[in-house]
Each structure stands twice: as C-alpha cells, then as structure tokens.
Amino acid sequence: MSTDDARTSTDQLAFVNPVERFPEISPPKQHQEEPGVQKEMTPTPDIGEYSYRGTGRLEGRKALITGGDSGIGAATAVAFAREGADVAITYLAPEERDAEKVARIITECGRRAVTIAGDLIDPAFCTEAVERAANELGGLDILVNNAGKQVATQSLSEIGDEQLEETFHANILAMFRTTRAALKHLPAGATVINTTSIQAYQPSPTLLDYASTKAAINNFSKGLAQQLAPQGIRVNAVAPGPVWTPIQPSEGQPQEKLPKFGQDTPLGRAAQPTEMAPAFVFLASPESSYVIGETMNVNGGKPTP
Ligand code: NAD
Ligand code: MG
C-alpha cells in the first residue's frame, strides 16, 4: 500500500470485510539498518493519518508513548490525538523524520505534541523521558511502553552478548524503569499499556531473545496490574500479530520471509499499524475500567492461550 492508498482507506468504524479492509501486502525484499525508518519502507505502512476517526474517548488525557515515531506506536499516537489526548513520543536519533511527521499529525489535531529523542537502553534516559513528558504535558495519565528491538538470527550461537543484553534492556528492563519513573506522576484513573507480541506464546526459532522478552512483558503486566489496581491505576498489554512496520525490514525478519509476511494468519494478511490502535485506545480509556492485567491479542486470528 502506498501513501496514496492510505489516503483512500476507510475509517476504523466502517463496516467492511476484515479480509479486505487492507490489501494483502507482499512487501518486496528490502533491508534497512536498525532501527528502520518508516519513510523508506515499501509499501508505506498505514498509521491511520487519513482514516482514524476520534470519538472523544481520551479528551484531555496526557500520554507518553515510547517508540511513537513509527509503526504501532505512531498509529497509537495518531489515534490518541484524534481521541483528544496530548501526546509525547520517544524515538531514536535516526528516526527524527518519522517523529516529526507524527508530531505534525498530533498538532494538526489541535493537541500538544512532545518529541523526545534518546536510547531506552540507557537507564537514565528512561527517567528523563518520563520527566520531560510530564513537565511538557503538565502531567501524565497514560503510559504506553511500546519501544522494542527485534533482530532475527538463525541459531542461538549467533546471538552475541551485545544483542542479548540490548534486546533485554530495550524491551523489558526499560519497561520496568520507565514505569517506575512514571508512578509518581500517574493519578488514580491512569492507565499503563505494554506492547507484547504473539511471540510470547508462539516463539519463532529465529527470535529466541526477542520472544523471551515478550513473554516477560506479559508476566510483568499481569503482576504489576495486581499491585497497582488498588490505587486505581490499570495495567494491560496488547499482543500484536504480524504488522507491517519498520521493525520487520530492519533485521526483524530474514529478508526472504518478507514477501509472505503475515499471510499465514487466518485473515490471510499482515496488519497495518492503524489496526492496532483501537486496542490501545480501549485499554487507555475509562470505558475499560474493569479490564486489568489483560493481554489483548490483535493478531488476525491466531489461537492464543
Ligand atoms: P517500529 O520499528 O515502528 O517501532 C519500534 C520502535 O522502538 C522504534 O520506532 C524505536 O523508536 C523504538 N526503539 C527500538 N529500540 C530502542 C531503544 N534502544 N531505545 C529507544 N527506543 C527504541 O516497529 P513496531 O512493530 O511498531 O514495534 C512496536 C512494538 O510492537 C515493539 O515492542 C514490537 O516488539 C511490537 N510488536 C510488533 C509486531 C510486528 O509485527 N510489527 C508484532 C508484535 C509485537
Ligand atoms: Mg521507528
């Protein structure tokens, strides 16, 4: 799907056959350095900029989304802004152009956008990102821990210590640190949403390190949810299936797998990032007040525990 196709896509409330809501994508083999840049992908992922229609579900809320420059985080940022929230996003330095685009869309919704560059592998940045978001938004009541690192390897012996440690730092240790730093800002009613993956239950043999962090994220979310529920802070997770985002062509998959990416789901196609956004909106909004410690699977029909 090109950007022009995204312009014509229907909004998330249109009654359509989900098999056909987006064309089956067959991305050509392509490769980028990690982290990928969305602007350089073929086809361009659809983050809902032309289609997501807000209904006032997050009016006046203040959200921080890590990795909000592209893919699922960007689609969530667009949806949150359309639902009435001010949004801060974190991104890595090479992703500046993607981050600027998301900030522009947020601002066009009449909401405040804050962009924060930095590496969540650095423990100090986890705290700094939260402090900047809370200062510049005037508070914080939604935290979406979404940033993630995924590097495919053929065998365990190919996973060096550097990759192993960076993946655990970026995906799960940063989640502990960022959430811990956010606690002092989050009022009763606040919501935390962690991005896990179908890999938590169905690990690919090429993603041992990544998939292990995703299982840890599910467990962390369910444990923390119980700890924070009495304070009125709800923690949940979203577990996407295959979604066409920069993480995939930038080491996330062996290149030869890209043309058939996501076609093994019951729906027969990969998701576009904007199809993830309503799950985040639901879990962030007060309408999910009795939903706690849940992992919402948004995966095109693959069975999960
Ligand atoms: P993406 O590349 O668009 O987003 C990932 C973001 O993580 C990047 O934009 C980057 O800013 C951030 N990031 C990576 N390493 C970082 C680091 N060290 N410090 C700070 N930020 C860092 O890809 P995406 O698919 O939208 O990924 C978002 C989340 O969704 C990830 O947690 C990923 O594991 C999860 N997920 C993706 C899929 C999929 O098929 N795309 C499936 C299941 C889960
Ligand atoms: Mg990115």
XYZ file of C-alpha atoms and ligand atoms in Angstrom:
350
model
C 0.000 0.000 0.000
C 1.427 3.384 -0.935
C 0.733 6.608 0.885
C -1.858 7.356 -1.797
C -3.648 4.117 -0.951
C -3.593 5.111 2.720
C -5.371 8.312 1.723
C -8.318 6.309 0.450
C -8.583 3.825 3.314
C -11.849 3.756 5.237
C -12.048 4.726 8.891
C -11.939 2.184 11.683
C -15.713 2.281 12.193
C -16.670 1.470 8.591
C -18.479 -1.870 8.174
C -16.147 -3.833 5.921
C -14.920 -7.372 5.425
C -11.731 -7.504 7.555
C -10.129 -9.822 4.985
C -10.367 -6.968 2.509
C -10.061 -3.901 4.706
C -6.466 -3.643 3.545
C -4.994 -5.394 0.529
C -2.831 -8.392 1.271
C 0.646 -6.898 1.239
C 3.576 -8.666 -0.391
C 6.463 -6.449 0.562
C 9.426 -6.832 -1.776
C 12.677 -7.960 -0.180
C 14.223 -4.892 1.427
C 16.705 -4.095 4.113
C 17.470 -1.133 6.331
C 19.873 -0.572 9.179
C 18.302 -0.890 12.602
C 16.138 0.977 13.612
C 14.275 1.178 10.337
C 12.779 4.398 9.070
C 9.127 4.197 8.086
C 9.502 6.798 5.363
C 11.813 4.460 3.457
C 9.615 1.351 3.510
C 7.876 -0.217 0.508
C 4.904 -0.224 0.781
C 4.368 2.635 3.252
C 2.679 1.427 6.456
C -0.731 2.928 7.216
C -0.685 4.661 10.613
C -4.240 5.957 10.242
C -3.351 9.542 9.458
C -6.035 9.656 6.733
C -8.524 7.312 8.346
C -8.600 7.173 12.164
C -11.694 8.975 13.393
C -11.803 10.039 17.034
C -14.915 9.964 19.198
C -13.677 11.898 22.234
C -12.623 8.878 24.245
C -9.386 10.372 25.624
C -10.399 14.013 25.991
C -7.817 15.970 27.991
C -5.592 12.971 28.674
C -1.775 13.156 28.663
C 0.094 10.245 27.141
C 3.694 9.119 26.749
C 4.318 6.513 24.034
C 7.801 5.038 23.709
C 8.814 4.309 20.121
C 5.930 6.528 18.968
C 7.697 7.647 15.793
C 6.640 4.722 13.599
C 4.577 1.586 13.288
C 2.281 0.610 16.139
C 3.448 3.441 18.409
C 2.858 6.036 15.681
C -0.606 4.657 14.878
C -1.404 4.780 18.606
C -0.137 8.378 18.835
C -2.359 9.407 15.895
C -5.390 7.684 17.436
C -4.778 9.139 20.912
C -4.525 12.662 19.475
C -7.710 12.178 17.430
C -9.417 10.984 20.639
C -8.425 14.235 22.365
C -5.127 13.471 24.151
C -1.872 15.425 24.228
C 0.915 13.045 23.276
C 4.658 12.754 23.932
C 6.647 10.222 21.927
C 10.179 8.891 22.293
C 12.311 7.922 19.308
C 15.911 7.122 18.404
C 18.033 9.814 16.736
C 17.974 8.259 13.211
C 14.155 8.295 13.347
C 13.861 12.086 13.559
C 11.901 12.421 10.284
C 9.343 9.814 11.324
C 8.985 11.503 14.736
C 8.468 14.922 13.132
C 5.715 13.558 10.925
C 3.849 12.076 13.897
C 4.263 15.339 15.823
C 2.804 17.234 12.874
C -0.254 14.970 12.759
C -0.802 15.365 16.524
C -0.514 19.145 16.259
C -2.955 19.200 13.323
C -5.489 17.569 15.652
C -5.179 20.632 17.881
C -3.292 18.639 20.537
C 0.115 19.183 22.077
C 2.979 17.059 20.720
C 6.273 16.484 22.533
C 9.138 14.611 20.828
C 11.893 13.123 22.981
C 14.997 11.580 21.375
C 17.005 9.019 23.287
C 18.006 5.425 23.812
C 15.987 3.435 26.365
C 18.911 1.054 26.809
C 20.372 3.885 28.906
C 18.698 3.642 32.344
C 18.977 7.412 32.880
C 17.019 8.102 29.679
C 14.042 6.071 30.915
C 13.598 8.508 33.802
C 14.478 11.545 31.706
C 11.855 10.684 29.086
C 9.129 10.396 31.722
C 10.161 13.648 33.430
C 10.226 15.569 30.152
C 6.852 14.202 29.100
C 5.243 15.017 32.455
C 6.782 18.519 32.541
C 5.908 19.456 28.996
C 2.421 17.935 29.015
C 1.653 19.237 32.520
C 1.150 15.725 33.926
C 0.898 12.145 32.743
C -2.026 9.708 32.870
C -1.310 7.244 30.044
C 1.972 5.378 29.619
C 2.411 3.140 26.576
C 5.598 1.074 26.825
C 5.883 0.208 23.160
C 9.522 0.548 22.047
C 11.078 -2.750 21.062
C 14.166 -4.256 19.491
C 13.891 -7.349 17.285
C 16.860 -8.881 15.489
C 16.398 -12.265 13.809
C 19.179 -14.860 13.971
C 19.432 -18.383 12.593
C 20.778 -20.015 15.760
C 21.363 -19.485 19.460
C 25.124 -19.392 18.909
C 24.663 -16.330 16.646
C 23.105 -14.334 19.493
C 26.091 -12.492 20.955
C 26.073 -10.940 24.416
C 25.694 -7.467 22.975
C 22.492 -8.314 21.093
C 21.176 -10.349 24.007
C 21.696 -7.576 26.530
C 20.452 -4.783 24.260
C 17.271 -6.701 23.489
C 16.535 -7.342 27.160
C 17.429 -3.751 28.078
C 15.300 -2.149 25.361
C 12.292 -4.470 25.651
C 11.872 -5.367 29.324
C 14.363 -3.592 31.630
C 13.406 -0.220 30.134
C 9.761 -1.109 30.764
C 10.466 -1.602 34.485
C 12.460 1.644 34.655
C 10.062 3.810 32.662
C 7.020 2.580 34.559
C 8.810 3.014 37.898
C 9.683 6.605 36.987
C 6.110 7.275 35.849
C 4.484 6.088 39.094
C 4.920 9.365 40.915
C 3.054 11.182 38.139
C 0.213 8.728 37.465
C -3.053 9.633 39.244
C -5.890 7.228 40.027
C -7.588 6.563 36.690
C -4.274 6.424 34.839
C -3.545 3.544 32.500
C -0.363 1.704 31.522
C -0.283 -0.386 28.340
C 2.652 -2.592 27.411
C 3.263 -3.887 23.896
C 3.999 -7.593 23.952
C 3.608 -9.993 20.988
C 2.213 -13.275 19.764
C 5.869 -14.277 20.110
C 5.182 -14.517 23.858
C 3.271 -17.765 23.177
C 4.434 -18.866 19.731
C 8.156 -18.119 19.665
C 9.808 -18.232 16.240
C 13.024 -20.239 16.294
C 14.710 -17.174 14.768
C 13.647 -14.826 17.589
C 14.721 -16.545 20.818
C 15.916 -13.429 22.646
C 13.104 -11.167 21.441
C 10.361 -13.727 22.116
C 11.668 -14.307 25.668
C 11.348 -10.594 26.434
C 7.783 -10.631 25.123
C 6.840 -13.478 27.474
C 8.421 -11.481 30.307
C 6.346 -8.432 29.344
C 3.122 -10.436 29.627
C 4.136 -11.686 33.044
C 5.268 -8.229 34.238
C 1.972 -6.733 33.076
C -0.160 -9.276 34.928
C 1.852 -8.958 38.145
C 2.054 -5.162 38.135
C -1.639 -4.934 37.283
C -2.490 -6.578 40.602
C -0.085 -4.349 42.501
C -1.456 -1.078 41.091
C -5.171 -1.885 40.814
C -5.930 -0.844 44.425
C -4.504 2.607 43.582
C -6.822 2.894 40.599
C -4.047 2.514 38.040
C -4.814 -0.118 35.410
C -2.100 -2.083 33.634
C -2.811 -4.111 30.489
C -0.965 -5.339 27.425
C -1.537 -5.592 23.689
C -0.116 -8.581 21.808
C 0.063 -7.817 18.086
C 0.422 -10.476 15.413
C 2.323 -9.663 12.213
C 2.185 -5.927 11.493
C 3.907 -4.146 8.623
C 6.269 -1.764 10.465
C 9.948 -0.728 10.263
C 10.955 -3.348 12.833
C 10.442 -6.057 10.184
C 12.712 -4.955 7.292
C 15.438 -3.695 9.682
C 16.785 -7.083 10.854
C 13.474 -8.202 12.406
C 12.893 -10.940 9.807
C 15.081 -12.834 7.385
C 14.607 -10.822 4.139
C 13.337 -13.805 2.169
C 10.375 -14.105 4.552
C 9.115 -10.574 3.849
C 7.104 -11.250 0.644
C 4.830 -13.654 2.547
C 4.897 -11.726 5.814
C 1.683 -12.256 7.792
C -0.045 -14.377 5.163
C -0.201 -17.384 7.498
C -2.840 -15.763 9.732
C -6.480 -16.916 9.430
C -7.231 -13.489 7.936
C -4.565 -14.175 5.312
C -2.728 -10.884 5.514
C -0.427 -8.835 7.727
C -1.976 -5.994 9.721
C -1.442 -2.330 9.092
C -0.312 -0.418 12.213
C -3.584 1.524 12.407
C -5.434 -1.750 13.076
C -3.613 -1.981 16.434
C -4.606 1.489 17.607
C -8.202 0.782 18.757
C -6.938 -1.807 21.253
C -4.650 0.790 22.838
C -7.438 3.368 22.828
C -9.834 0.952 24.540
C -7.321 -0.023 27.235
C -6.305 3.618 27.812
C -9.843 4.934 28.094
C -12.087 4.817 31.192
C -14.554 2.565 29.328
C -12.239 -0.377 30.113
C -12.418 0.363 33.865
C -12.872 -3.327 34.825
C -10.202 -4.649 32.446
C -6.980 -5.219 34.379
C -3.992 -7.471 33.755
C -5.390 -8.457 30.371
C -3.403 -9.143 27.222
C -5.473 -8.160 24.233
C -4.467 -10.243 21.245
C -4.744 -8.385 17.935
C -3.313 -10.967 15.602
C -5.606 -11.811 12.695
C -6.999 -14.919 14.340
C -4.076 -16.978 15.578
C -5.129 -19.010 18.634
C -3.572 -17.878 21.912
C -3.740 -19.190 25.481
P 8.736 0.126 14.921
O 10.116 -0.097 14.452
O 7.892 1.071 14.191
O 8.739 0.600 16.434
C 9.673 0.188 17.365
C 10.245 1.430 17.997
O 11.038 1.044 19.105
C 11.173 2.207 17.072
O 10.477 3.199 16.365
C 12.179 2.804 18.026
O 11.931 4.165 18.261
C 11.949 2.058 19.327
N 13.190 1.503 19.853
C 13.843 0.388 19.470
N 14.970 0.255 20.192
C 15.014 1.298 21.046
C 15.922 1.726 22.035
N 17.039 1.070 22.312
N 15.649 2.877 22.702
C 14.548 3.587 22.420
N 13.651 3.224 21.504
C 13.890 2.101 20.824
O 8.056 -1.311 14.973
P 6.683 -1.793 15.639
O 6.436 -3.103 15.040
O 5.653 -0.765 15.590
O 7.113 -2.052 17.137
C 6.393 -1.569 18.253
C 6.224 -2.665 19.266
O 5.369 -3.658 18.712
C 7.505 -3.370 19.661
O 7.513 -3.577 21.046
C 7.395 -4.705 18.936
O 8.091 -5.699 19.626
C 5.900 -4.923 18.986
N 5.384 -5.900 18.040
C 5.483 -5.710 16.712
C 4.975 -6.662 15.849
C 5.058 -6.509 14.361
O 4.747 -7.456 13.633
N 5.450 -5.374 13.830
C 4.342 -7.810 16.348
C 4.260 -7.972 17.720
C 4.769 -7.002 18.551
Mg 10.745 3.883 14.334
